[in-house]
Each structure stands twice: as structure tokens, then as C-alpha cells.
mmCIF file with all atom_site columns, C-alpha atoms and ligand atoms in Angstrom:
data_model
loop_
_atom_site.group_PDB
_atom_site.id
_atom_site.type_symbol
_atom_site.label_atom_id
_atom_site.label_alt_id
_atom_site.label_comp_id
_atom_site.label_asym_id
_atom_site.label_entity_id
_atom_site.label_seq_id
_atom_site.pdbx_PDB_ins_code
_atom_site.Cartn_x
_atom_site.Cartn_y
_atom_site.Cartn_z
_atom_site.occupancy
_atom_site.B_iso_or_equiv
_atom_site.pdbx_formal_charge
_atom_site.auth_seq_id
_atom_site.auth_comp_id
_atom_site.auth_asym_id
_atom_site.auth_atom_id
_atom_site.pdbx_PDB_model_num
ATOM   1   C CA . MET A 1 1   ? 62.257  111.420 59.584 1.00 0.00 ? 1   MET A CA 1
ATOM   2   C CA . LYS A 1 2   ? 61.045  109.106 62.356 1.00 0.00 ? 2   LYS A CA 1
ATOM   3   C CA . LYS A 1 3   ? 62.860  109.201 65.697 1.00 0.00 ? 3   LYS A CA 1
ATOM   4   C CA . ILE A 1 4   ? 64.480  106.323 67.545 1.00 0.00 ? 4   ILE A CA 1
ATOM   5   C CA . GLY A 1 5   ? 63.531  105.981 71.196 1.00 0.00 ? 5   GLY A CA 1
ATOM   6   C CA . ILE A 1 6   ? 66.198  104.671 73.567 1.00 0.00 ? 6   ILE A CA 1
ATOM   7   C CA . ILE A 1 7   ? 65.002  103.563 76.984 1.00 0.00 ? 7   ILE A CA 1
ATOM   8   C CA . MET A 1 8   ? 67.301  102.293 79.726 1.00 0.00 ? 8   MET A CA 1
ATOM   9   C CA . GLY A 1 9   ? 66.352  100.777 83.037 1.00 0.00 ? 9   GLY A CA 1
ATOM   10  C CA . SER A 1 10  ? 68.774  102.843 85.133 1.00 0.00 ? 10  SER A CA 1
ATOM   11  C CA . ASP A 1 11  ? 71.245  105.680 84.788 1.00 0.00 ? 11  ASP A CA 1
ATOM   12  C CA . SER A 1 12  ? 73.897  103.080 85.622 1.00 0.00 ? 12  SER A CA 1
ATOM   13  C CA . ASP A 1 13  ? 73.248  101.698 82.101 1.00 0.00 ? 13  ASP A CA 1
ATOM   14  C CA . LEU A 1 14  ? 74.380  104.926 80.448 1.00 0.00 ? 14  LEU A CA 1
ATOM   15  C CA . PRO A 1 15  ? 78.023  103.978 79.671 1.00 0.00 ? 15  PRO A CA 1
ATOM   16  C CA . VAL A 1 16  ? 76.794  101.209 77.344 1.00 0.00 ? 16  VAL A CA 1
ATOM   17  C CA . VAL A 1 17  ? 73.755  103.090 76.048 1.00 0.00 ? 17  VAL A CA 1
ATOM   18  C CA . GLN A 1 18  ? 75.981  106.041 75.130 1.00 0.00 ? 18  GLN A CA 1
ATOM   19  C CA . LYS A 1 19  ? 77.430  103.901 72.311 1.00 0.00 ? 19  LYS A CA 1
ATOM   20  C CA . ALA A 1 20  ? 73.963  103.583 70.768 1.00 0.00 ? 20  ALA A CA 1
ATOM   21  C CA . VAL A 1 21  ? 73.460  107.331 71.097 1.00 0.00 ? 21  VAL A CA 1
ATOM   22  C CA . ASP A 1 22  ? 76.814  108.038 69.441 1.00 0.00 ? 22  ASP A CA 1
ATOM   23  C CA . THR A 1 23  ? 75.982  105.663 66.588 1.00 0.00 ? 23  THR A CA 1
ATOM   24  C CA . LEU A 1 24  ? 72.619  107.301 65.929 1.00 0.00 ? 24  LEU A CA 1
ATOM   25  C CA . LYS A 1 25  ? 74.279  110.735 66.032 1.00 0.00 ? 25  LYS A CA 1
ATOM   26  C CA . SER A 1 26  ? 76.891  109.652 63.511 1.00 0.00 ? 26  SER A CA 1
ATOM   27  C CA . LEU A 1 27  ? 74.086  108.587 61.167 1.00 0.00 ? 27  LEU A CA 1
ATOM   28  C CA . GLU A 1 28  ? 72.173  111.866 61.692 1.00 0.00 ? 28  GLU A CA 1
ATOM   29  C CA . ILE A 1 29  ? 69.140  110.068 63.109 1.00 0.00 ? 29  ILE A CA 1
ATOM   30  C CA . PRO A 1 30  ? 66.918  111.950 65.570 1.00 0.00 ? 30  PRO A CA 1
ATOM   31  C CA . TYR A 1 31  ? 66.486  110.232 68.927 1.00 0.00 ? 31  TYR A CA 1
ATOM   32  C CA . GLU A 1 32  ? 65.202  110.582 72.460 1.00 0.00 ? 32  GLU A CA 1
ATOM   33  C CA . VAL A 1 33  ? 66.760  108.921 75.506 1.00 0.00 ? 33  VAL A CA 1
ATOM   34  C CA . HIS A 1 34  ? 64.830  108.092 78.692 1.00 0.00 ? 34  HIS A CA 1
ATOM   35  C CA . ILE A 1 35  ? 65.278  106.232 81.951 1.00 0.00 ? 35  ILE A CA 1
ATOM   36  C CA . PHE A 1 36  ? 62.178  104.102 82.474 1.00 0.00 ? 36  PHE A CA 1
ATOM   37  C CA . SER A 1 37  ? 62.216  100.867 84.416 1.00 0.00 ? 37  SER A CA 1
ATOM   38  C CA . ALA A 1 38  ? 59.863  97.924  83.941 1.00 0.00 ? 38  ALA A CA 1
ATOM   39  C CA . HIS A 1 39  ? 59.988  97.463  87.711 1.00 0.00 ? 39  HIS A CA 1
ATOM   40  C CA . ARG A 1 40  ? 60.641  100.856 89.296 1.00 0.00 ? 40  ARG A CA 1
ATOM   41  C CA . THR A 1 41  ? 58.581  103.068 86.955 1.00 0.00 ? 41  THR A CA 1
ATOM   42  C CA . PRO A 1 42  ? 56.272  100.625 85.117 1.00 0.00 ? 42  PRO A CA 1
ATOM   43  C CA . VAL A 1 43  ? 53.547  103.201 84.467 1.00 0.00 ? 43  VAL A CA 1
ATOM   44  C CA . GLN A 1 44  ? 55.937  105.611 82.726 1.00 0.00 ? 44  GLN A CA 1
ATOM   45  C CA . ALA A 1 45  ? 57.472  102.776 80.687 1.00 0.00 ? 45  ALA A CA 1
ATOM   46  C CA . ARG A 1 46  ? 54.027  101.638 79.569 1.00 0.00 ? 46  ARG A CA 1
ATOM   47  C CA . ASP A 1 47  ? 52.821  105.154 78.730 1.00 0.00 ? 47  ASP A CA 1
ATOM   48  C CA . PHE A 1 48  ? 55.937  105.864 76.665 1.00 0.00 ? 48  PHE A CA 1
ATOM   49  C CA . ALA A 1 49  ? 55.416  102.690 74.636 1.00 0.00 ? 49  ALA A CA 1
ATOM   50  C CA . LEU A 1 50  ? 51.680  103.250 74.206 1.00 0.00 ? 50  LEU A CA 1
ATOM   51  C CA . ASN A 1 51  ? 52.261  106.741 72.774 1.00 0.00 ? 51  ASN A CA 1
ATOM   52  C CA . ALA A 1 52  ? 55.504  106.120 70.884 1.00 0.00 ? 52  ALA A CA 1
ATOM   53  C CA . ARG A 1 53  ? 54.002  105.681 67.415 1.00 0.00 ? 53  ARG A CA 1
ATOM   54  C CA . GLU A 1 54  ? 51.921  108.851 67.564 1.00 0.00 ? 54  GLU A CA 1
ATOM   55  C CA . ASN A 1 55  ? 54.899  110.690 69.053 1.00 0.00 ? 55  ASN A CA 1
ATOM   56  C CA . GLY A 1 56  ? 56.922  110.101 65.892 1.00 0.00 ? 56  GLY A CA 1
ATOM   57  C CA . PHE A 1 57  ? 59.080  107.120 66.760 1.00 0.00 ? 57  PHE A CA 1
ATOM   58  C CA . GLY A 1 58  ? 59.911  104.493 64.131 1.00 0.00 ? 58  GLY A CA 1
ATOM   59  C CA . ALA A 1 59  ? 61.661  101.945 66.340 1.00 0.00 ? 59  ALA A CA 1
ATOM   60  C CA . LEU A 1 60  ? 62.559  101.586 70.015 1.00 0.00 ? 60  LEU A CA 1
ATOM   61  C CA . ILE A 1 61  ? 65.691  100.357 71.770 1.00 0.00 ? 61  ILE A CA 1
ATOM   62  C CA . ALA A 1 62  ? 65.365  99.087  75.337 1.00 0.00 ? 62  ALA A CA 1
ATOM   63  C CA . ALA A 1 63  ? 68.482  98.415  77.418 1.00 0.00 ? 63  ALA A CA 1
ATOM   64  C CA . ALA A 1 64  ? 68.386  96.726  80.807 1.00 0.00 ? 64  ALA A CA 1
ATOM   65  C CA . GLY A 1 65  ? 70.361  94.429  83.028 1.00 0.00 ? 65  GLY A CA 1
ATOM   66  C CA . MET A 1 66  ? 69.593  91.768  85.655 1.00 0.00 ? 66  MET A CA 1
ATOM   67  C CA . ALA A 1 67  ? 65.947  90.564  85.436 1.00 0.00 ? 67  ALA A CA 1
ATOM   68  C CA . ALA A 1 68  ? 65.662  92.564  82.221 1.00 0.00 ? 68  ALA A CA 1
ATOM   69  C CA . HIS A 1 69  ? 61.949  92.823  81.504 1.00 0.00 ? 69  HIS A CA 1
ATOM   70  C CA . LEU A 1 70  ? 62.140  96.312  80.019 1.00 0.00 ? 70  LEU A CA 1
ATOM   71  C CA . ALA A 1 71  ? 62.263  95.407  76.326 1.00 0.00 ? 71  ALA A CA 1
ATOM   72  C CA . GLY A 1 72  ? 59.431  92.917  76.701 1.00 0.00 ? 72  GLY A CA 1
ATOM   73  C CA . ALA A 1 73  ? 57.329  95.335  78.718 1.00 0.00 ? 73  ALA A CA 1
ATOM   74  C CA . ILE A 1 74  ? 57.837  98.012  76.072 1.00 0.00 ? 74  ILE A CA 1
ATOM   75  C CA . ALA A 1 75  ? 57.048  95.549  73.266 1.00 0.00 ? 75  ALA A CA 1
ATOM   76  C CA . ALA A 1 76  ? 53.844  94.532  75.048 1.00 0.00 ? 76  ALA A CA 1
ATOM   77  C CA . ASN A 1 77  ? 52.512  98.060  74.567 1.00 0.00 ? 77  ASN A CA 1
ATOM   78  C CA . THR A 1 78  ? 53.482  98.918  70.976 1.00 0.00 ? 78  THR A CA 1
ATOM   79  C CA . THR A 1 79  ? 53.699  97.298  67.558 1.00 0.00 ? 79  THR A CA 1
ATOM   80  C CA . LEU A 1 80  ? 56.744  99.406  66.699 1.00 0.00 ? 80  LEU A CA 1
ATOM   81  C CA . PRO A 1 81  ? 59.868  97.263  66.301 1.00 0.00 ? 81  PRO A CA 1
ATOM   82  C CA . VAL A 1 82  ? 61.591  96.858  69.698 1.00 0.00 ? 82  VAL A CA 1
ATOM   83  C CA . ILE A 1 83  ? 65.290  96.048  69.955 1.00 0.00 ? 83  ILE A CA 1
ATOM   84  C CA . GLY A 1 84  ? 66.537  94.744  73.294 1.00 0.00 ? 84  GLY A CA 1
ATOM   85  C CA . ILE A 1 85  ? 70.051  95.245  74.642 1.00 0.00 ? 85  ILE A CA 1
ATOM   86  C CA . PRO A 1 86  ? 70.813  92.861  77.505 1.00 0.00 ? 86  PRO A CA 1
ATOM   87  C CA . LEU A 1 87  ? 73.365  94.487  79.791 1.00 0.00 ? 87  LEU A CA 1
ATOM   88  C CA . LYS A 1 88  ? 76.252  92.984  81.695 1.00 0.00 ? 88  LYS A CA 1
ATOM   89  C CA . SER A 1 89  ? 75.364  94.759  84.932 1.00 0.00 ? 89  SER A CA 1
ATOM   90  C CA . SER A 1 90  ? 75.242  91.898  87.403 1.00 0.00 ? 90  SER A CA 1
ATOM   91  C CA . VAL A 1 91  ? 77.263  89.094  88.962 1.00 0.00 ? 91  VAL A CA 1
ATOM   92  C CA . LEU A 1 92  ? 75.888  86.836  86.212 1.00 0.00 ? 92  LEU A CA 1
ATOM   93  C CA . ASP A 1 93  ? 77.767  88.848  83.556 1.00 0.00 ? 93  ASP A CA 1
ATOM   94  C CA . GLY A 1 94  ? 74.632  89.610  81.536 1.00 0.00 ? 94  GLY A CA 1
ATOM   95  C CA . MET A 1 95  ? 73.463  86.023  81.014 1.00 0.00 ? 95  MET A CA 1
ATOM   96  C CA . ASP A 1 96  ? 70.444  86.810  83.206 1.00 0.00 ? 96  ASP A CA 1
ATOM   97  C CA . ALA A 1 97  ? 69.559  89.864  81.095 1.00 0.00 ? 97  ALA A CA 1
ATOM   98  C CA . LEU A 1 98  ? 70.232  88.010  77.843 1.00 0.00 ? 98  LEU A CA 1
ATOM   99  C CA . LEU A 1 99  ? 67.786  85.231  78.636 1.00 0.00 ? 99  LEU A CA 1
ATOM   100 C CA . ALA A 1 100 ? 65.177  87.609  80.064 1.00 0.00 ? 100 ALA A CA 1
ATOM   101 C CA . THR A 1 101 ? 65.347  89.757  76.934 1.00 0.00 ? 101 THR A CA 1
ATOM   102 C CA . VAL A 1 102 ? 65.638  87.137  74.200 1.00 0.00 ? 102 VAL A CA 1
ATOM   103 C CA . GLN A 1 103 ? 63.203  84.513  75.482 1.00 0.00 ? 103 GLN A CA 1
ATOM   104 C CA . MET A 1 104 ? 60.006  86.334  74.599 1.00 0.00 ? 104 MET A CA 1
ATOM   105 C CA . PRO A 1 105 ? 56.808  84.301  74.341 1.00 0.00 ? 105 PRO A CA 1
ATOM   106 C CA . ARG A 1 106 ? 55.079  83.892  70.980 1.00 0.00 ? 106 ARG A CA 1
ATOM   107 C CA . GLY A 1 107 ? 53.245  87.009  69.815 1.00 0.00 ? 107 GLY A CA 1
ATOM   108 C CA . ILE A 1 108 ? 55.379  89.767  71.369 1.00 0.00 ? 108 ILE A CA 1
ATOM   109 C CA . PRO A 1 109 ? 58.735  89.877  69.572 1.00 0.00 ? 109 PRO A CA 1
ATOM   110 C CA . VAL A 1 110 ? 61.894  91.608  70.785 1.00 0.00 ? 110 VAL A CA 1
ATOM   111 C CA . ALA A 1 111 ? 64.893  91.687  68.438 1.00 0.00 ? 111 ALA A CA 1
ATOM   112 C CA . THR A 1 112 ? 67.700  91.000  70.889 1.00 0.00 ? 112 THR A CA 1
ATOM   113 C CA . VAL A 1 113 ? 71.309  91.952  70.212 1.00 0.00 ? 113 VAL A CA 1
ATOM   114 C CA . ALA A 1 114 ? 74.420  90.693  72.006 1.00 0.00 ? 114 ALA A CA 1
ATOM   115 C CA . ILE A 1 115 ? 75.137  91.451  75.652 1.00 0.00 ? 115 ILE A CA 1
ATOM   116 C CA . ASP A 1 116 ? 76.139  95.147  75.729 1.00 0.00 ? 116 ASP A CA 1
ATOM   117 C CA . GLY A 1 117 ? 75.548  95.246  71.944 1.00 0.00 ? 117 GLY A CA 1
ATOM   118 C CA . ALA A 1 118 ? 74.567  98.892  71.852 1.00 0.00 ? 118 ALA A CA 1
ATOM   119 C CA . VAL A 1 119 ? 76.182  99.732  68.526 1.00 0.00 ? 119 VAL A CA 1
ATOM   120 C CA . ASN A 1 120 ? 74.395  96.907  66.741 1.00 0.00 ? 120 ASN A CA 1
ATOM   121 C CA . ALA A 1 121 ? 71.109  97.916  68.370 1.00 0.00 ? 121 ALA A CA 1
ATOM   122 C CA . ALA A 1 122 ? 71.481  101.392 66.918 1.00 0.00 ? 122 ALA A CA 1
ATOM   123 C CA . LEU A 1 123 ? 72.503  100.028 63.524 1.00 0.00 ? 123 LEU A CA 1
ATOM   124 C CA . LEU A 1 124 ? 69.518  97.682  63.435 1.00 0.00 ? 124 LEU A CA 1
ATOM   125 C CA . ALA A 1 125 ? 67.198  100.524 64.351 1.00 0.00 ? 125 ALA A CA 1
ATOM   126 C CA . ALA A 1 126 ? 68.784  102.597 61.585 1.00 0.00 ? 126 ALA A CA 1
ATOM   127 C CA . GLN A 1 127 ? 68.317  99.774  59.088 1.00 0.00 ? 127 GLN A CA 1
ATOM   128 C CA . ILE A 1 128 ? 64.639  99.596  60.016 1.00 0.00 ? 128 ILE A CA 1
ATOM   129 C CA . LEU A 1 129 ? 64.229  103.310 59.276 1.00 0.00 ? 129 LEU A CA 1
ATOM   130 C CA . ALA A 1 130 ? 66.304  102.935 56.103 1.00 0.00 ? 130 ALA A CA 1
ATOM   131 C CA . VAL A 1 131 ? 63.682  100.624 54.564 1.00 0.00 ? 131 VAL A CA 1
ATOM   132 C CA . GLU A 1 132 ? 61.799  103.815 53.689 1.00 0.00 ? 132 GLU A CA 1
ATOM   133 C CA . ASP A 1 133 ? 64.743  106.247 53.576 1.00 0.00 ? 133 ASP A CA 1
ATOM   134 C CA . ALA A 1 134 ? 67.225  105.967 50.696 1.00 0.00 ? 134 ALA A CA 1
ATOM   135 C CA . SER A 1 135 ? 69.449  108.718 52.073 1.00 0.00 ? 135 SER A CA 1
ATOM   136 C CA . LEU A 1 136 ? 69.869  106.888 55.386 1.00 0.00 ? 136 LEU A CA 1
ATOM   137 C CA . ALA A 1 137 ? 70.494  103.638 53.506 1.00 0.00 ? 137 ALA A CA 1
ATOM   138 C CA . ALA A 1 138 ? 73.328  105.399 51.652 1.00 0.00 ? 138 ALA A CA 1
ATOM   139 C CA . ARG A 1 139 ? 74.827  106.559 54.976 1.00 0.00 ? 139 ARG A CA 1
ATOM   140 C CA . LEU A 1 140 ? 74.681  102.991 56.277 1.00 0.00 ? 140 LEU A CA 1
ATOM   141 C CA . ASP A 1 141 ? 76.406  101.743 53.107 1.00 0.00 ? 141 ASP A CA 1
ATOM   142 C CA . ALA A 1 142 ? 79.115  104.378 53.532 1.00 0.00 ? 142 ALA A CA 1
ATOM   143 C CA . ARG A 1 143 ? 79.676  103.319 57.136 1.00 0.00 ? 143 ARG A CA 1
ATOM   144 C CA . ARG A 1 144 ? 80.147  99.692  56.067 1.00 0.00 ? 144 ARG A CA 1
ATOM   145 C CA . ARG A 1 145 ? 82.580  100.706 53.331 1.00 0.00 ? 145 ARG A CA 1
ATOM   146 C CA . ALA A 1 146 ? 84.599  102.728 55.855 1.00 0.00 ? 146 ALA A CA 1
ATOM   147 C CA . GLU A 1 147 ? 84.694  99.810  58.288 1.00 0.00 ? 147 GLU A CA 1
ATOM   148 C CA . ALA A 1 148 ? 85.787  97.422  55.533 1.00 0.00 ? 148 ALA A CA 1
ATOM   149 C CA . ALA A 1 149 ? 88.539  99.858  54.505 1.00 0.00 ? 149 ALA A CA 1
ATOM   150 C CA . ALA A 1 150 ? 89.745  100.058 58.118 1.00 0.00 ? 150 ALA A CA 1
ATOM   151 C CA . VAL A 1 151 ? 89.978  96.255  58.340 1.00 0.00 ? 151 VAL A CA 1
ATOM   152 C CA . LEU A 1 152 ? 91.834  96.041  55.034 1.00 0.00 ? 152 LEU A CA 1
ATOM   153 C CA . GLU A 1 153 ? 94.276  98.704  56.181 1.00 0.00 ? 153 GLU A CA 1
ATOM   154 C CA . LYS A 1 154 ? 95.005  96.691  59.340 1.00 0.00 ? 154 LYS A CA 1
ATOM   155 C CA . ASP A 1 155 ? 95.482  93.604  57.179 1.00 0.00 ? 155 ASP A CA 1
ATOM   156 C CA . SER A 1 156 ? 97.952  95.411  54.930 1.00 0.00 ? 156 SER A CA 1
ATOM   157 C CA . LYS A 1 157 ? 99.995  96.484  57.994 1.00 0.00 ? 157 LYS A CA 1
ATOM   158 C CA . LEU A 1 158 ? 100.246 93.018  59.532 1.00 0.00 ? 158 LEU A CA 1
ATOM   159 C CA . SER A 1 159 ? 103.815 91.807  59.747 1.00 0.00 ? 159 SER A CA 1
ATOM   160 C CA . LEU A 1 160 ? 103.974 88.822  62.096 1.00 0.00 ? 160 LEU A CA 1
HETATM 161 C C1 . RP5 B 2 .   ? 68.200  97.099  85.786 1.00 0.00 ? 1   RP5 B C1 1
HETATM 162 O O1 . RP5 B 2 .   ? 68.910  96.817  86.919 1.00 0.00 ? 1   RP5 B O1 1
HETATM 163 C C2 . RP5 B 2 .   ? 68.899  98.262  85.135 1.00 0.00 ? 1   RP5 B C2 1
HETATM 164 O O2 . RP5 B 2 .   ? 68.705  98.237  83.752 1.00 0.00 ? 1   RP5 B O2 1
HETATM 165 C C3 . RP5 B 2 .   ? 70.347  98.075  85.519 1.00 0.00 ? 1   RP5 B C3 1
HETATM 166 O O3 . RP5 B 2 .   ? 71.072  97.415  84.482 1.00 0.00 ? 1   RP5 B O3 1
HETATM 167 C C4 . RP5 B 2 .   ? 70.266  97.145  86.737 1.00 0.00 ? 1   RP5 B C4 1
HETATM 168 C C5 . RP5 B 2 .   ? 70.828  97.786  87.979 1.00 0.00 ? 1   RP5 B C5 1
HETATM 169 O O4 . RP5 B 2 .   ? 70.216  99.030  88.191 1.00 0.00 ? 1   RP5 B O4 1
HETATM 170 P P1 . RP5 B 2 .   ? 70.754  100.014 89.321 1.00 0.00 ? 1   RP5 B P1 1
HETATM 171 O O5 . RP5 B 2 .   ? 70.596  99.302  90.631 1.00 0.00 ? 1   RP5 B O5 1
HETATM 172 O O6 . RP5 B 2 .   ? 72.201  100.305 88.997 1.00 0.00 ? 1   RP5 B O6 1
HETATM 173 O O7 . RP5 B 2 .   ? 69.904  101.264 89.218 1.00 0.00 ? 1   RP5 B O7 1
HETATM 174 O O8 . RP5 B 2 .   ? 66.891  97.429  86.081 1.00 0.00 ? 1   RP5 B O8 1
#
């Protein structure tokens, strides 16, 4: 099975990124997590992206806040699917990171999830792998059924 690579710009991003890790774990998907910054360690970020396909990754998740160039910088160096998580780590509440991550120029796509949307980033990465993996697709279906059942249970207990 292909791995998912999770890259974050700083260790201060870990509380949000942990939710992506937990989601991948729950789906039994192999992953690697790294701290690489588009600004502070650009060479390491580039090298990771350049080698990601031959190192067994099937999709990459890049999480960063502020002037969040990480997902775009990773996407510039691989044709693997790249999912960007803009983080709410600044006085601008993540709007800076959202625009920096989502507004990619033509030719270098980044699939951007919501601000702090780590769970959806992991689920989207899983769905990408599930295109070629029926067993993973079944686990994703089961997760959706469980979530639907949880909502219906809450509905049945409503007494306002
Ligand atoms: C970004 O700057 C990181 O992704 C983080 O969200 C933000 C702040 O980083 P630290 O100053 O906490 O290391 O590059």
C-alpha cells in the first residue's frame, strides 16, 4: 500500500496535524510525518517532494500557517496529489494561510481543505489511495456509515 506523507511547517502545527495522523491510523493507512518549512528549510522540503513518488508515497498533505507556501512549494516538485491544510496560527485567524494555500497559479494544483481541516485532508488522501484499493474503500464506507448512525442517534435523542 502507498504511504501518505504529512509535512508541517513547524512543530507548533502539531495539535492540528495530529488529527490527520489519527484519521490515517484509524483507516490503517501507512504514513510518515515531517517538519519541513518552505521558508526555514526549503532544501529539505524540496528534496522530500522530489523523491516522494519513488519513496512509496501516494499522496502528500502539507499543513502550514501564516504566509503558507508549503503546500505550493511541495506541489511544485512532485506530480503526486498535494492536499493543503491552511492553519489558524496567526492574528489573521488562518485567512492568510487559506489564501496562500488555495490561490495556486494555473499548472500547479493544491487541493485545499478548510482552515484547520486536518481530518478532511486525511480523508481526501485516503480516498485518493482508495481509487486503487477496494479494501480501503470499504473502510471509508464503514466510517461514513458509523458517522451517519451517530448523527441519527443524536436526532433520535433530541427533545427540545
Ligand atoms: C508557519 O508559520 C508554520 O506552519 C506555523 O503555522 C507558523 C508559525 O510557526 P512557528 O513560529 O510557531 O514555528 O511556517
